[in-house]
Short mmCIF file of C-alpha atoms and ligand atoms in Angstrom, two decimals:
data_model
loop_
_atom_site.label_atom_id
_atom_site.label_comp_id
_atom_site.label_asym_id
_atom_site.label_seq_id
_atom_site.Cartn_x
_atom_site.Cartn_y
_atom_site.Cartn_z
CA UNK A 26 -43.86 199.52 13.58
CA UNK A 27 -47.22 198.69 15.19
CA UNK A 28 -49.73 196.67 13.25
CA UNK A 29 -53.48 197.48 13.38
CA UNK A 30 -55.51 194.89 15.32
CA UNK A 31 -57.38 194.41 11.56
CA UNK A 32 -54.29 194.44 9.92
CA UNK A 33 -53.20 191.46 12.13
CA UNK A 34 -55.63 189.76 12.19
CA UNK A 35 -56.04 189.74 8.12
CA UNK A 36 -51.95 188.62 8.27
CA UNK A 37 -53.47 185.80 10.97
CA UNK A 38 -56.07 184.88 8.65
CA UNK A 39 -53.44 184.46 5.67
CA UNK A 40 -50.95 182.76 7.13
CA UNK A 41 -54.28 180.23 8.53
CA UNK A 42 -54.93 179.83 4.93
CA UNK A 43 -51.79 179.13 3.81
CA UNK A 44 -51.16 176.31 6.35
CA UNK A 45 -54.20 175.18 5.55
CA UNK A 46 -53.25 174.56 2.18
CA UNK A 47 -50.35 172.93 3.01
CA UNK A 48 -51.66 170.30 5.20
CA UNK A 49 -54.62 169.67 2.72
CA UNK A 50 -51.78 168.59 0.21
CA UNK A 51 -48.02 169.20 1.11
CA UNK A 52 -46.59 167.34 -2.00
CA UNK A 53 -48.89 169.80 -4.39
CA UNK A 54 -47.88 172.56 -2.69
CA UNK A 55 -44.01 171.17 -3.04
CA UNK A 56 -44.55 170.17 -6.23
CA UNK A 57 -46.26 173.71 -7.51
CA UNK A 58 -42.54 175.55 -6.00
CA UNK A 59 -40.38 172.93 -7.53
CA UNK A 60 -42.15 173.61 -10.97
CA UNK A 61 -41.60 177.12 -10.45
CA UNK A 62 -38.20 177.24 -9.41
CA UNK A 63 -36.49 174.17 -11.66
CA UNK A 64 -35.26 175.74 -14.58
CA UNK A 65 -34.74 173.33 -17.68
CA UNK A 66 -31.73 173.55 -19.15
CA UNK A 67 -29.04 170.68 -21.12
CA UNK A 68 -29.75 167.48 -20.34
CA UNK A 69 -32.26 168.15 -17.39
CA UNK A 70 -35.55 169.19 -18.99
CA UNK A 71 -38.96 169.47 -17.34
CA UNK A 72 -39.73 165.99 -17.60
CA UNK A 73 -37.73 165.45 -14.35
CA UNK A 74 -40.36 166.98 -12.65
CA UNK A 75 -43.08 164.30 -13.76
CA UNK A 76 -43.57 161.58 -12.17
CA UNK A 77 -43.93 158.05 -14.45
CA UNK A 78 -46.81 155.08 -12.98
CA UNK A 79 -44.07 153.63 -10.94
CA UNK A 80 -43.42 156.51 -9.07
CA UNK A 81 -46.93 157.54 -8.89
CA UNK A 82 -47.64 154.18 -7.15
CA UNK A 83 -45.11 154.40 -3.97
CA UNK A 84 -45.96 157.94 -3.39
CA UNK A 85 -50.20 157.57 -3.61
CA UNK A 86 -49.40 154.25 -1.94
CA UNK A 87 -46.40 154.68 0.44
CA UNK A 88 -44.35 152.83 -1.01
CA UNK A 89 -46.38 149.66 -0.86
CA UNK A 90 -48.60 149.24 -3.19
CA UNK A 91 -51.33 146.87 -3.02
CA UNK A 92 -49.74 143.33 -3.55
CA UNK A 93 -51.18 142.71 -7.44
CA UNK A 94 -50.29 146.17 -8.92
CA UNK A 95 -46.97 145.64 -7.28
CA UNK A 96 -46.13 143.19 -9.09
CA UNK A 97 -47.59 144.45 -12.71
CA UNK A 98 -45.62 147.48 -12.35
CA UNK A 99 -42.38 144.95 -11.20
CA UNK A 100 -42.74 143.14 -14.44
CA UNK A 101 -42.82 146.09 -16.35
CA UNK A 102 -39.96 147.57 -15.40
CA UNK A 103 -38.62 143.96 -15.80
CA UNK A 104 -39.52 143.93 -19.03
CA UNK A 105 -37.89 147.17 -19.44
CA UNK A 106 -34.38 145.96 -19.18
CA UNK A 107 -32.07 146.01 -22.07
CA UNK A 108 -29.72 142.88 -22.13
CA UNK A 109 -26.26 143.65 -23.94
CA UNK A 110 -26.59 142.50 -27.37
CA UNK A 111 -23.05 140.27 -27.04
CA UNK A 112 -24.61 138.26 -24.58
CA UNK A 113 -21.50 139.65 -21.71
CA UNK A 114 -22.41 140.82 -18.82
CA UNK A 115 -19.49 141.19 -17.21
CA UNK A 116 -17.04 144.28 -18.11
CA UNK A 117 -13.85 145.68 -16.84
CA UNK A 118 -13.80 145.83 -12.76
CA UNK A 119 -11.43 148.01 -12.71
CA UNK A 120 -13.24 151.14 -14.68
CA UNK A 121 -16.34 149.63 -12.80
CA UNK A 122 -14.86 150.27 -9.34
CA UNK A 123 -14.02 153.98 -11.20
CA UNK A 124 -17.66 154.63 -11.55
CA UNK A 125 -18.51 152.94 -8.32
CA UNK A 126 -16.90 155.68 -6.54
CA UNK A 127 -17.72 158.47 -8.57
CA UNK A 128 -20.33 160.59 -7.63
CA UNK A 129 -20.63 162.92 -10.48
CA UNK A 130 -23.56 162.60 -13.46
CA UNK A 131 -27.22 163.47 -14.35
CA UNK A 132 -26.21 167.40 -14.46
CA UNK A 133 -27.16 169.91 -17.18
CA UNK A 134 -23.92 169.65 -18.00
CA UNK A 135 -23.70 165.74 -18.20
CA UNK A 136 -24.21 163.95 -21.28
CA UNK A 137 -25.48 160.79 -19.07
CA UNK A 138 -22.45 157.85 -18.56
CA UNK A 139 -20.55 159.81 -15.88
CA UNK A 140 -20.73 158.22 -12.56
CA UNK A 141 -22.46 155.72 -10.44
CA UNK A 142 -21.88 157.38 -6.75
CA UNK A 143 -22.68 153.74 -5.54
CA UNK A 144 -20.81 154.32 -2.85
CA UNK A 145 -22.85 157.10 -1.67
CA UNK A 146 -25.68 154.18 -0.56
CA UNK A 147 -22.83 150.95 -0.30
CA UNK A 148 -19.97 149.76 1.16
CA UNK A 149 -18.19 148.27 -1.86
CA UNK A 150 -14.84 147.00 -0.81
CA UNK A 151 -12.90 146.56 1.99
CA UNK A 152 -10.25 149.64 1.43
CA UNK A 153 -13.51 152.21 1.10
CA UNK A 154 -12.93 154.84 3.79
CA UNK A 155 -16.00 156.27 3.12
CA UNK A 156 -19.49 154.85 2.21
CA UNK A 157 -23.48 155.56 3.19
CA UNK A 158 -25.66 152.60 4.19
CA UNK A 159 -28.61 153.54 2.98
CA UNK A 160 -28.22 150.39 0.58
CA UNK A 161 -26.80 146.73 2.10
CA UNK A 162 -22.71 146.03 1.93
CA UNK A 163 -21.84 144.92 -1.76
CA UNK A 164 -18.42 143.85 -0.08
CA UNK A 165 -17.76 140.22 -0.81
CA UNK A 166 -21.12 140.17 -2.95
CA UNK A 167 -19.99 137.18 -5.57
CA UNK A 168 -18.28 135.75 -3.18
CA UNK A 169 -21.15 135.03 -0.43
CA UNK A 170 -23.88 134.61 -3.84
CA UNK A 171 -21.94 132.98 -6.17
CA UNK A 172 -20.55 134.00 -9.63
CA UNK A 173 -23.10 131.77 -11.88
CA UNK A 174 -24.76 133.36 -14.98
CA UNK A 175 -28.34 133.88 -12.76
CA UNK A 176 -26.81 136.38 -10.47
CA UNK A 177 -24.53 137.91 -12.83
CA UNK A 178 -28.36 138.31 -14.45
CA UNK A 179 -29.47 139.86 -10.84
CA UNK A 180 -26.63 142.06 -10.65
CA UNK A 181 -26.64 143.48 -14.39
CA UNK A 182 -30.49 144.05 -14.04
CA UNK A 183 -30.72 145.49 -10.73
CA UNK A 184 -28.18 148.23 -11.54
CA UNK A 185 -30.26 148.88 -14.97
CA UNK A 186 -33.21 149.06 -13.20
CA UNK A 187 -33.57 148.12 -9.31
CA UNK A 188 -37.65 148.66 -9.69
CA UNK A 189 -37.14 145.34 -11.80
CA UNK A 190 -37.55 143.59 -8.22
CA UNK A 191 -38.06 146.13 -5.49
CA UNK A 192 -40.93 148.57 -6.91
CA UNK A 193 -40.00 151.38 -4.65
CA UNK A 194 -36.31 150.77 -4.26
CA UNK A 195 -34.65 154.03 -3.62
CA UNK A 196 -31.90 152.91 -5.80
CA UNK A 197 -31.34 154.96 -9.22
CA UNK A 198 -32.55 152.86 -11.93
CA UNK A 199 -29.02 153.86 -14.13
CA UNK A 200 -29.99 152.16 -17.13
CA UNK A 201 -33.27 152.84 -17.33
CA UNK A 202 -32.63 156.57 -16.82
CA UNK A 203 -29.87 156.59 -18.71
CA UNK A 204 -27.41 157.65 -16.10
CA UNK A 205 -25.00 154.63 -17.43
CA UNK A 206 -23.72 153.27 -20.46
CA UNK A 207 -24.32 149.36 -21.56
CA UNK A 208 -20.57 149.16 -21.32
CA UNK A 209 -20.52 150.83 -17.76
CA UNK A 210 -23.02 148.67 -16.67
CA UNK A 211 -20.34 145.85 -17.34
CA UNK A 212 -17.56 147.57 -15.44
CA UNK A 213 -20.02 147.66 -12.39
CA UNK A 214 -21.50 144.29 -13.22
CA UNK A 215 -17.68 143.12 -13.12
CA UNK A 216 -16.32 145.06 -9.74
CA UNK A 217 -19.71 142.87 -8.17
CA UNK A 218 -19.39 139.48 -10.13
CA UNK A 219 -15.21 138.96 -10.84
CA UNK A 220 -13.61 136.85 -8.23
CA UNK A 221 -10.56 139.64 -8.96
CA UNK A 222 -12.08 142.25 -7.60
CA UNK A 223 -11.83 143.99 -4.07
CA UNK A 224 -15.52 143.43 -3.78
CA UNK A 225 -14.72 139.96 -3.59
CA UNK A 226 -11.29 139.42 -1.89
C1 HEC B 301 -29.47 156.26 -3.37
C2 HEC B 301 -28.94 155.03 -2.84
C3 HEC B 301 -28.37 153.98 -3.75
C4 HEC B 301 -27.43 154.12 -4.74
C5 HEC B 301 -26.76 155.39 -5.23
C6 HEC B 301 -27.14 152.79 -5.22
N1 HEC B 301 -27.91 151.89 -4.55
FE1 HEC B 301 -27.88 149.86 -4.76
N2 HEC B 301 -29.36 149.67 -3.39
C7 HEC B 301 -29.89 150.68 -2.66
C8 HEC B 301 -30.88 150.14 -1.73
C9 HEC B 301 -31.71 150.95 -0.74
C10 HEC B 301 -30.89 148.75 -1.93
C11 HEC B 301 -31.74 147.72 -1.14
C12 HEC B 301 -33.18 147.79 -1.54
C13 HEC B 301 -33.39 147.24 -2.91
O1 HEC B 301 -33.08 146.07 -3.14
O2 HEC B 301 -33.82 147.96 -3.78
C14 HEC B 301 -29.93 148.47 -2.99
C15 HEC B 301 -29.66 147.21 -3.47
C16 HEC B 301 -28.63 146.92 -4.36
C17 HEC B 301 -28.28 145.59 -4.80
C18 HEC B 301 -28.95 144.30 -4.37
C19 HEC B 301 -28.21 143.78 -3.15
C20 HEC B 301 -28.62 142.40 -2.75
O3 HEC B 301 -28.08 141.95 -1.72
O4 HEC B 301 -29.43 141.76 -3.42
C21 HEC B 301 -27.22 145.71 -5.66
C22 HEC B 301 -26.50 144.59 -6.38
C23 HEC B 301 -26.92 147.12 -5.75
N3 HEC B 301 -27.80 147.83 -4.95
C24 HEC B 301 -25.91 147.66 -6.52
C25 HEC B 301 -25.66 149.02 -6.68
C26 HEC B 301 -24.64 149.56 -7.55
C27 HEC B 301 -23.65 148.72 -8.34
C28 HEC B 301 -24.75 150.92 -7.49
C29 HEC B 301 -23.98 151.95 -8.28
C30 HEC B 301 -23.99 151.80 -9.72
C31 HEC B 301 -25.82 151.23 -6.55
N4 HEC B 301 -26.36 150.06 -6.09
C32 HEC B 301 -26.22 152.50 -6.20
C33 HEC B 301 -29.59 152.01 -2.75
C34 HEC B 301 -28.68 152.56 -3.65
#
């Protein structure tokens, strides 16, 4: 088929505007499909799509904000943790490693408390044949911090919520999203912090 030289250039002139529109603001435009395409349904509901002040902050920013809103929205999300009410923070390493290396949770179908897919951003142990690195090594974690109660206190917070210190972490915050359970939070806590564990051998 040939196109008519107006006909072209009006498909020119379109395509023009639509880049356009894109460069003037590519995350609206992203945004404006995602919103149209996401459908809500189970445990993933429309909210996904909005972004909280946290979130707001890294992208307007980059993900560094100016140094004194930084650390408001730190303390906030700080503030934000839930400490177990028995005082333990240290679970079961064995269902902890479980959820370390399970990838699953967060669907529709999900009820929250599936998985933690840490190993999709860590090395965790020394046996794991298969680990990103977007995230440091956890492997021998207790072992090179030590297993006192202030980093069992770093460890249980930063897997609630890893904003808590590093405001644009690209770490899940799993208990703040509810993506874990208290008690799961433990089991990780544990697979990090017990001297037993193949994080630490
Ligand atoms: C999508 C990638 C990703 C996933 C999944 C993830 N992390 Fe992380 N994690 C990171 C990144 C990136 C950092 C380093 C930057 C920071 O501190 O936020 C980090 C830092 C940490 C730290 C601090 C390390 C240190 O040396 O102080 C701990 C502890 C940790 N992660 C534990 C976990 C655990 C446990 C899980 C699973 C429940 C997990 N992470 C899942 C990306 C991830």
């Amino acid at each position: 088929m040939r196109l008519g030289l107006a006909a072209m250039m009006a498909a020119g002139a379109a395509v023009l505007a639509a880049c356009a529109a894109l460069q003037s603001s590519p995350r609206d435009g992203a945004l404006a499909l995602m919103q149209r395409d996401f459908h809500a349904e189970g445990i993933a509901g429309m909210d996904r799509l909005k972004e909280d002040d946290v979130q707001a902050a890294c992208n307007k920013y980059k993900d560094s904000p100016p140094a004194e809103l930084d650390a408001k929205l730190r303390g906030k999300q700080y503030a934000g943790v839930k400490w177990p009410a028995d005082g333990k923070l240290l679970g079961d390493w064995k269902a902890g490693e479980k959820i370390a290396q399970n990838g699953r949770g967060m669907t529709w179908r999900d009820k929250g408390g599936v998985g933690g897919g840490c190993y999709n951003c860590h090395q965790i142990g020394p046996d794991t044949t298969s680990f990103g690195t977007i995230g440091p090594s956890l492997y021998q974690f207790g072992k090179l911090r030590g297993y006192g109660t202030d980093i069992q206190r770093y460890a249980y917070a930063k897997i609630y919520n890893a904003k808590a210190y590093n405001v644009c972490s690209q770490m899940p915050r799993f208990g703040h999203v509810g993506a874990l359970t208290e008690a799961q939070m433990k089991d990780v806590t544990a697979l990090l912090m017990d001297p037993a564990s193949p994080v630490n051998r």
